[in-house]
Amino acid sequence: MKNHPKGLFILFFTEMWERFSYYGLKALLVLFLVSKTKGGYGWGEAEALSLLGLFTGMVYIMSIPGGIISDRWLGPKRSVMVGGALLCVGHFMMAFPDPTLFYVALCFIVAGIGMLKPNISTMVGELYTEQKRRDAGFIIFYMGINLGSFLATLSIGFVGETYGWHYGFSLAGFGMVLGQAVFIWGQRYLKHVGNNLKQRQQAPKERLKLSSTDINRLVVLGILFLVIFVFWMSFEQAGGLMNLYAKKYTNRVMFGWEVPASMFQSINAGYILLFGGVVAAFWAARKTSAIAKMGIGTILVGVGFLFMVGASMQRASAGQSALYWLFFAYWFHTIGELCISPVALSYISKIAPKALVGSMMGAYFAATGFANIAAAEVGKLAGKLGELNIFSGLVVVSVLTGSLLLVFAQRLKKMTREDELEESKNEAKEAVKVS
């Protein structure tokens, strides 16, 4: 930890509180929409899943314009600042029960995350020149994401389901204010990152030229974005179908207390906090390529759904399923996430052409966004096909996709010429210092 720049921890806490607000809202949203008590809207499950998918999808799709705006006009640092301000406004709007304000608030939140999310990740990548330290930095950064998620789904979920939905939404707003305050206070530690807009304006034509190697790297990223789509389409059943499954079909009584369904959304984040360092140490001791890690992560998310298949079979015979099915499913999903998500963020910052890093980060989050929309549509099919068939299908699709990526991992790695990157990045950094 001592070997990492102080700026990493400013970005860590900024992202932690931003994720606190987002995951708290996400844990409550579908349950709030279907609830007929405490001010819930009493929607049908299909309608609620559609809005959840649209909201979470647009949150990530807006990362494309967020990355472009950063690349061409504002730069990463100012983009994060603007995004944080939009989020503060949006989350506090959610505290009011007015339905019209509710939709306006969701639009503010979508725009704010679109500005903040890809650009804060870009700034993390700019803190490092060595790939191993960059990977470790992204793991630490990713722990911040999940600490925020863990705290949110326990506290906001409990407050929202117990005392009232809008009280939970208000708590999410206070989290975002803290995140914005941390980012503003820590600017002295971020003076050397997030400031590359001026350089792009000085020589835009030169920086947009792409070599044949750059094009190959973009092709590889495009293939990886398809795999990432499959991973998140499967993984994001957590906030929708699995959330509703926990609410309706799972025996949630622990030590005589029925646990609110939204609080089970904290299992994933809790596992990451427990096992994130273990997984990072495991990969650090091996020379496994980032592409292979992403293939393994996609396979693991499929394996996790085997336990949901077991839960569905138990529910069919006994009327309810036990809690341990959820714990096992989320454990495999979490290990899969640790193999793909922080690795992908680091890999994009490494191989994307320098003038397009923000845009490629935006494309990554856009792939995640379309996956969220697809996840909602897949979840809605459970009403017709049944949970057992949906969970079984996700096993097949995820395992097959991850296996294909593993088969072609070495060929894709050769296309990127990764061995040339460290030297070129160091040379570029020296040139920037001289200028």
Coordinates of C-alpha atoms in Angstrom, one line a residue:
M1 CA 0.0 0.0 0.0
K2 CA 2.9 2.4 0.8
N3 CA 4.3 2.0 -2.7
H4 CA 1.2 3.4 -4.3
P5 CA 0.7 7.1 -5.0
K6 CA -1.6 9.1 -2.6
G7 CA -3.7 10.0 -5.6
L8 CA -4.9 6.4 -5.8
F9 CA -6.6 6.7 -2.4
I10 CA -8.3 9.9 -3.3
L11 CA -9.8 8.2 -6.3
F12 CA -10.5 5.1 -4.1
F13 CA -12.6 7.0 -1.7
T14 CA -14.3 9.1 -4.4
E15 CA -15.3 6.0 -6.2
M16 CA -16.3 4.2 -3.0
W17 CA -18.9 6.8 -2.1
E18 CA -20.1 7.1 -5.7
R19 CA -20.6 3.3 -5.7
F20 CA -22.3 3.5 -2.3
S21 CA -24.9 5.8 -3.8
Y22 CA -25.4 3.8 -7.0
Y23 CA -25.5 0.3 -5.5
G24 CA -27.7 1.4 -2.7
L25 CA -30.2 2.8 -5.3
K26 CA -29.8 -0.3 -7.4
A27 CA -30.5 -2.7 -4.5
L28 CA -33.8 -0.9 -3.7
L29 CA -35.0 0.0 -7.2
V30 CA -36.8 -3.2 -8.4
L31 CA -38.1 -4.0 -4.9
F32 CA -39.4 -0.4 -4.6
L33 CA -41.1 -0.6 -8.0
V34 CA -43.0 -3.8 -7.2
S35 CA -43.8 -2.9 -3.6
K36 CA -47.4 -1.9 -2.7
T37 CA -46.4 -0.5 0.7
K38 CA -44.4 2.4 2.1
G39 CA -44.9 4.5 -1.1
G40 CA -43.8 1.8 -3.6
Y41 CA -45.4 1.9 -7.1
G42 CA -46.9 -1.6 -7.2
W43 CA -45.6 -2.4 -10.7
G44 CA -45.6 -5.8 -12.2
E45 CA -42.2 -7.7 -12.2
A46 CA -41.8 -7.4 -15.9
E47 CA -42.2 -3.6 -15.9
A48 CA -39.9 -3.3 -12.9
L49 CA -37.2 -5.4 -14.6
S50 CA -37.5 -3.3 -17.8
L51 CA -36.9 -0.1 -15.9
L52 CA -34.1 -1.6 -13.9
G53 CA -32.5 -2.8 -17.1
L54 CA -32.9 0.5 -18.9
F55 CA -31.6 2.5 -16.0
T56 CA -28.5 0.3 -15.3
G57 CA -27.9 0.0 -19.0
M58 CA -28.0 3.7 -19.7
V59 CA -25.8 4.3 -16.7
Y60 CA -23.0 2.5 -18.6
I61 CA -23.9 3.4 -22.2
M62 CA -23.6 7.1 -21.3
S63 CA -20.0 6.3 -20.6
I64 CA -19.5 6.6 -24.4
P65 CA -20.4 10.3 -24.6
G66 CA -18.7 10.7 -21.2
G67 CA -15.4 9.4 -22.6
I68 CA -15.7 11.4 -25.8
I69 CA -16.5 14.6 -23.9
S70 CA -13.4 14.0 -21.7
D71 CA -11.2 13.2 -24.7
R72 CA -12.2 16.2 -26.7
W73 CA -13.3 19.0 -24.4
L74 CA -13.1 18.6 -20.6
G75 CA -10.4 16.1 -19.8
P76 CA -10.8 13.3 -17.2
K77 CA -10.5 15.4 -14.1
R78 CA -13.1 18.0 -14.9
S79 CA -15.4 15.3 -16.3
V80 CA -15.3 13.6 -12.9
M81 CA -16.1 16.9 -11.2
V82 CA -19.1 17.5 -13.4
G83 CA -20.3 14.0 -13.1
G84 CA -20.1 14.1 -9.3
A85 CA -22.2 17.3 -9.2
L86 CA -24.9 15.8 -11.4
L87 CA -25.0 12.7 -9.2
C88 CA -25.5 14.8 -6.0
V89 CA -28.5 16.6 -7.6
G90 CA -30.0 13.4 -8.9
H91 CA -29.7 11.3 -5.7
F92 CA -31.3 14.0 -3.6
M93 CA -34.2 14.3 -6.0
M94 CA -34.8 10.6 -5.3
A95 CA -35.6 11.6 -1.7
F96 CA -38.9 13.1 -2.8
P97 CA -41.9 10.9 -3.6
D98 CA -43.1 12.9 -6.6
P99 CA -43.2 10.4 -9.6
T100 CA -42.2 13.0 -12.2
L101 CA -39.2 14.0 -10.1
F102 CA -38.3 10.3 -9.8
Y103 CA -37.7 10.0 -13.6
V104 CA -35.9 13.3 -13.7
A105 CA -33.6 12.1 -10.9
L106 CA -32.8 8.9 -12.8
C107 CA -31.8 11.0 -15.8
F108 CA -29.4 13.1 -13.7
I109 CA -27.9 10.0 -12.2
V110 CA -27.4 8.4 -15.6
A111 CA -25.7 11.5 -16.9
G112 CA -23.5 11.9 -13.8
I113 CA -22.2 8.3 -13.8
G114 CA -21.6 8.5 -17.6
M115 CA -19.3 11.4 -16.9
L116 CA -17.6 10.1 -13.8
K117 CA -17.3 6.3 -14.3
P118 CA -15.0 6.0 -17.4
N119 CA -12.9 9.0 -16.5
I120 CA -12.0 8.2 -12.9
S121 CA -10.8 4.8 -14.2
T122 CA -8.7 6.5 -16.8
M123 CA -7.1 8.6 -14.0
V124 CA -6.2 5.5 -12.1
G125 CA -4.4 4.1 -15.1
E126 CA -2.5 7.4 -15.5
L127 CA -1.0 7.1 -12.0
Y128 CA 1.3 4.3 -13.2
T129 CA 3.9 3.4 -15.8
E130 CA 4.6 -0.2 -14.8
Q131 CA 1.9 -2.8 -15.6
K132 CA 2.3 -4.9 -12.4
R133 CA 1.9 -1.8 -10.2
R134 CA -1.0 -0.6 -12.4
D135 CA -2.8 -4.0 -12.0
A136 CA -2.2 -3.8 -8.2
G137 CA -3.5 -0.3 -8.2
F138 CA -6.7 -1.3 -10.0
I139 CA -7.2 -4.1 -7.5
I140 CA -7.1 -1.6 -4.7
F141 CA -9.4 0.8 -6.6
Y142 CA -11.8 -2.1 -7.2
M143 CA -11.8 -2.8 -3.4
G144 CA -13.1 0.7 -3.0
I145 CA -15.9 0.1 -5.4
N146 CA -16.9 -3.0 -3.5
L147 CA -16.5 -1.5 0.0
G148 CA -19.0 1.2 -1.1
S149 CA -21.3 -1.5 -2.5
F150 CA -21.1 -3.6 0.7
L151 CA -21.8 -0.7 3.0
A152 CA -24.7 0.5 0.7
T153 CA -26.6 -2.7 0.3
L154 CA -26.4 -3.3 4.1
S155 CA -27.4 0.2 5.2
I156 CA -29.4 1.6 2.4
G157 CA -31.2 -1.7 1.8
F158 CA -32.1 -2.1 5.4
V159 CA -33.3 1.5 5.8
G160 CA -35.3 1.5 2.6
E161 CA -37.1 -1.8 3.3
T162 CA -37.6 -1.2 7.0
Y163 CA -38.4 2.5 7.3
G164 CA -39.3 3.7 3.9
W165 CA -38.0 3.6 0.3
H166 CA -37.3 7.3 0.1
Y167 CA -35.3 7.3 3.4
G168 CA -33.0 4.8 1.7
F169 CA -32.7 7.0 -1.4
S170 CA -31.8 10.0 0.8
L171 CA -29.0 8.0 2.5
A172 CA -27.6 7.3 -1.0
G173 CA -27.5 11.0 -1.7
F174 CA -25.4 11.8 1.4
G175 CA -22.9 9.1 0.2
M176 CA -22.5 10.9 -3.1
V177 CA -21.9 14.3 -1.4
L178 CA -19.1 12.7 0.6
G179 CA -17.6 11.3 -2.6
Q180 CA -17.6 14.7 -4.3
A181 CA -16.1 16.3 -1.2
V182 CA -13.2 13.8 -1.1
F183 CA -12.4 14.4 -4.8
I184 CA -12.4 18.2 -4.4
W185 CA -10.2 18.0 -1.2
G186 CA -7.7 15.7 -2.8
Q187 CA -6.9 17.7 -5.9
R188 CA -3.3 18.4 -4.6
Y189 CA -2.6 14.7 -5.0
L190 CA -4.0 14.6 -8.6
K191 CA -2.1 17.5 -10.2
H192 CA -0.3 15.2 -12.7
V193 CA -3.2 13.1 -13.9
G194 CA -6.4 13.8 -15.8
N195 CA -4.9 16.9 -17.5
N196 CA -4.2 15.6 -21.0
L197 CA -6.8 17.6 -22.9
K198 CA -4.4 20.5 -23.6
Q199 CA -2.0 18.1 -25.3
R200 CA -4.8 16.7 -27.5
Q201 CA -5.8 20.2 -28.5
Q202 CA -2.3 21.1 -29.5
A203 CA -1.8 18.2 -31.9
P204 CA -5.2 16.5 -32.5
K205 CA -4.4 15.1 -36.0
E206 CA -1.1 13.5 -34.9
R207 CA -2.7 11.9 -31.9
L208 CA -5.6 10.4 -33.8
K209 CA -3.3 8.5 -36.3
L210 CA -3.5 4.8 -35.8
S211 CA -0.9 2.3 -36.7
S212 CA -1.6 -1.3 -37.9
T213 CA -0.8 -2.4 -34.4
D214 CA -3.2 0.1 -32.9
I215 CA -5.9 -1.3 -35.2
N216 CA -5.2 -4.9 -34.1
R217 CA -5.4 -3.8 -30.5
L218 CA -8.8 -2.2 -31.2
V219 CA -10.0 -5.4 -32.9
V220 CA -8.9 -7.4 -29.8
L221 CA -10.7 -5.0 -27.5
G222 CA -13.8 -5.4 -29.7
I223 CA -13.7 -9.1 -29.2
L224 CA -13.2 -8.7 -25.5
F225 CA -16.2 -6.3 -25.3
L226 CA -18.4 -9.1 -26.7
V227 CA -17.1 -11.5 -23.9
I228 CA -17.6 -8.8 -21.4
F229 CA -21.2 -8.4 -22.6
V230 CA -21.9 -12.1 -22.0
F231 CA -20.3 -11.9 -18.5
W232 CA -22.3 -8.9 -17.3
M233 CA -25.5 -10.1 -18.9
S234 CA -25.2 -13.2 -16.7
F235 CA -23.7 -11.5 -13.6
E236 CA -26.3 -8.7 -13.5
Q237 CA -29.1 -11.1 -12.8
A238 CA -28.2 -10.3 -9.2
G239 CA -30.1 -7.0 -9.0
G240 CA -33.1 -8.3 -10.9
L241 CA -34.0 -11.9 -11.2
M242 CA -31.9 -13.2 -8.3
N243 CA -33.1 -10.3 -6.2
L244 CA -36.7 -11.2 -6.8
Y245 CA -35.9 -14.9 -6.4
A246 CA -34.5 -14.1 -2.9
K247 CA -37.6 -12.1 -2.1
K248 CA -40.2 -14.6 -3.2
Y249 CA -38.7 -18.1 -3.1
T250 CA -35.9 -18.2 -0.6
N251 CA -36.2 -19.0 3.1
R252 CA -34.5 -15.8 4.4
V253 CA -34.8 -16.5 8.1
M254 CA -31.5 -16.3 10.0
F255 CA -31.4 -16.7 13.8
G256 CA -35.1 -16.0 14.0
W257 CA -34.9 -12.8 11.8
E258 CA -36.2 -12.5 8.3
V259 CA -33.4 -10.7 6.4
P260 CA -34.6 -8.1 3.9
A261 CA -34.0 -9.3 0.4
S262 CA -32.0 -6.3 -0.7
M263 CA -29.3 -7.0 1.9
F264 CA -28.3 -10.2 0.1
Q265 CA -26.9 -7.9 -2.6
S266 CA -24.1 -7.2 -0.1
I267 CA -22.8 -10.8 -0.4
N268 CA -20.9 -10.2 -3.6
A269 CA -19.2 -7.1 -2.3
G270 CA -18.4 -8.8 1.0
Y271 CA -16.8 -11.7 -0.8
I272 CA -14.7 -9.3 -2.9
L273 CA -13.4 -7.6 0.3
L274 CA -12.6 -11.0 1.7
F275 CA -11.1 -12.7 -1.4
G276 CA -9.9 -9.8 -3.5
G277 CA -6.4 -9.9 -2.1
V278 CA -6.2 -13.6 -2.3
V279 CA -7.2 -13.6 -6.0
A280 CA -4.7 -10.8 -6.7
A281 CA -1.9 -12.8 -5.0
F282 CA -2.9 -15.9 -6.9
W283 CA -2.6 -14.2 -10.2
A284 CA 0.6 -12.3 -9.2
A285 CA 2.4 -15.7 -8.7
R286 CA 1.4 -16.8 -12.3
K287 CA 2.1 -15.6 -15.8
T288 CA -1.5 -15.8 -17.0
S289 CA -2.5 -13.3 -19.7
A290 CA -5.2 -10.8 -19.0
I291 CA -7.2 -12.3 -21.9
A292 CA -7.1 -15.8 -20.3
K293 CA -8.1 -14.4 -16.9
M294 CA -11.2 -12.9 -18.6
G295 CA -12.1 -16.3 -20.1
I296 CA -11.8 -18.0 -16.7
G297 CA -13.9 -15.3 -15.1
T298 CA -16.7 -15.9 -17.7
I299 CA -16.6 -19.6 -17.1
L300 CA -16.9 -19.1 -13.3
V301 CA -20.0 -16.9 -13.5
G302 CA -21.6 -19.8 -15.5
V303 CA -20.5 -22.3 -12.8
G304 CA -22.2 -20.0 -10.2
F305 CA -25.5 -20.4 -11.9
L306 CA -25.3 -24.2 -11.4
F307 CA -26.2 -23.4 -7.8
M308 CA -29.2 -21.4 -8.8
V309 CA -30.3 -24.4 -10.9
G310 CA -30.0 -26.4 -7.6
A311 CA -32.0 -23.8 -5.8
S312 CA -34.7 -23.9 -8.4
M313 CA -34.9 -27.7 -8.2
Q314 CA -35.2 -27.5 -4.4
R315 CA -37.9 -24.9 -4.6
A316 CA -39.8 -27.1 -7.0
S317 CA -39.8 -30.0 -4.6
A318 CA -39.9 -28.2 -1.2
G319 CA -41.7 -24.9 -2.0
Q320 CA -38.7 -22.7 -0.9
S321 CA -34.9 -22.9 -1.4
A322 CA -32.3 -22.6 1.2
L323 CA -30.0 -19.6 1.7
Y324 CA -26.8 -21.5 1.0
W325 CA -27.6 -21.7 -2.7
L326 CA -27.4 -17.9 -3.0
F327 CA -24.1 -17.8 -1.0
F328 CA -22.5 -20.4 -3.2
A329 CA -23.7 -18.8 -6.4
Y330 CA -22.5 -15.4 -5.4
W331 CA -19.1 -16.8 -4.4
F332 CA -18.4 -18.2 -7.9
H333 CA -19.8 -15.0 -9.4
T334 CA -17.5 -12.9 -7.2
I335 CA -14.3 -14.9 -8.1
G336 CA -15.3 -14.6 -11.7
E337 CA -15.8 -10.9 -11.4
L338 CA -12.3 -10.5 -9.8
C339 CA -10.9 -12.3 -12.8
I340 CA -12.5 -10.1 -15.3
S341 CA -13.5 -6.6 -14.1
P342 CA -10.4 -5.1 -12.6
V343 CA -8.3 -6.9 -15.1
A344 CA -10.3 -5.5 -18.0
L345 CA -10.0 -1.9 -16.7
S346 CA -6.3 -2.3 -16.4
Y347 CA -5.9 -4.0 -19.8
I348 CA -7.8 -1.2 -21.6
S349 CA -5.7 1.5 -20.0
K350 CA -2.7 -0.5 -21.2
I351 CA -3.4 -1.4 -24.8
A352 CA -5.8 1.3 -26.0
P353 CA -4.3 4.0 -28.3
K354 CA -3.5 6.9 -26.0
A355 CA -5.8 9.4 -27.8
L356 CA -8.7 6.9 -27.4
V357 CA -8.3 5.7 -23.8
G358 CA -11.3 7.6 -22.5
S359 CA -13.4 6.5 -25.5
M360 CA -12.3 2.8 -25.0
M361 CA -13.2 3.0 -21.3
G362 CA -16.5 4.4 -22.4
A363 CA -17.0 1.5 -24.8
Y364 CA -16.2 -1.0 -22.1
F365 CA -18.9 0.5 -19.8
A366 CA -21.3 0.7 -22.8
A367 CA -20.8 -3.0 -23.4
T368 CA -21.7 -3.4 -19.7
G369 CA -24.7 -1.2 -20.2
F370 CA -26.1 -3.2 -23.1
A371 CA -25.5 -6.3 -21.0
N372 CA -27.6 -4.8 -18.2
I373 CA -30.5 -4.2 -20.6
A374 CA -30.1 -7.7 -22.0
A375 CA -30.0 -9.1 -18.4
A376 CA -33.4 -7.5 -17.7
E377 CA -34.9 -9.1 -20.8
V378 CA -33.5 -12.5 -19.9
G379 CA -34.8 -12.1 -16.4
K380 CA -38.3 -11.3 -17.7
L381 CA -38.3 -14.6 -19.6
A382 CA -38.5 -16.4 -16.2
G383 CA -42.1 -15.5 -16.1
K384 CA -42.7 -17.7 -19.2
L385 CA -39.9 -20.2 -19.1
G386 CA -39.3 -20.5 -15.4
E387 CA -36.2 -19.8 -13.3
L388 CA -34.8 -23.2 -13.8
N389 CA -34.6 -22.9 -17.6
I390 CA -33.2 -19.4 -17.4
F391 CA -30.4 -20.3 -14.9
S392 CA -29.6 -23.4 -16.9
G393 CA -29.3 -21.4 -20.1
L394 CA -26.9 -18.9 -18.4
V395 CA -24.7 -21.8 -17.4
V396 CA -24.4 -23.0 -21.0
V397 CA -23.8 -19.5 -22.6
S398 CA -21.3 -18.3 -20.0
V399 CA -19.2 -21.5 -19.9
L400 CA -19.1 -21.8 -23.7
T401 CA -18.1 -18.1 -24.2
G402 CA -15.4 -18.3 -21.6
S403 CA -14.0 -21.5 -23.1
L404 CA -13.8 -20.1 -26.6
L405 CA -11.9 -17.1 -25.3
L406 CA -9.4 -19.4 -23.6
V407 CA -8.9 -21.3 -26.8
F408 CA -7.9 -18.2 -28.7
A409 CA -6.2 -16.3 -25.9
Q410 CA -2.6 -16.7 -27.1
R411 CA -3.5 -15.7 -30.7
L412 CA -5.2 -12.6 -29.5
K413 CA -2.3 -11.7 -27.2
K414 CA 0.1 -11.9 -30.2
M415 CA -2.1 -9.4 -32.1
T416 CA -1.7 -6.8 -29.4
R417 CA 2.2 -7.0 -29.2
E418 CA 2.0 -6.3 -25.4
D419 CA 5.7 -6.6 -25.0
E420 CA 6.2 -3.3 -26.9
L421 CA 3.9 -1.3 -24.6
E422 CA 6.0 -0.7 -21.5
E423 CA 8.8 0.9 -23.4
S424 CA 6.5 3.1 -25.6
K425 CA 4.5 4.3 -22.6
N426 CA 7.7 5.3 -20.7
E427 CA 9.0 7.1 -23.8
A428 CA 5.7 9.0 -24.1
K429 CA 5.7 10.0 -20.5
E430 CA 9.2 11.5 -20.8
A431 CA 8.1 13.4 -23.9
V432 CA 5.2 14.9 -22.0
K433 CA 7.5 15.9 -19.1
V434 CA 9.8 17.7 -21.6
S435 CA 7.0 19.5 -23.3

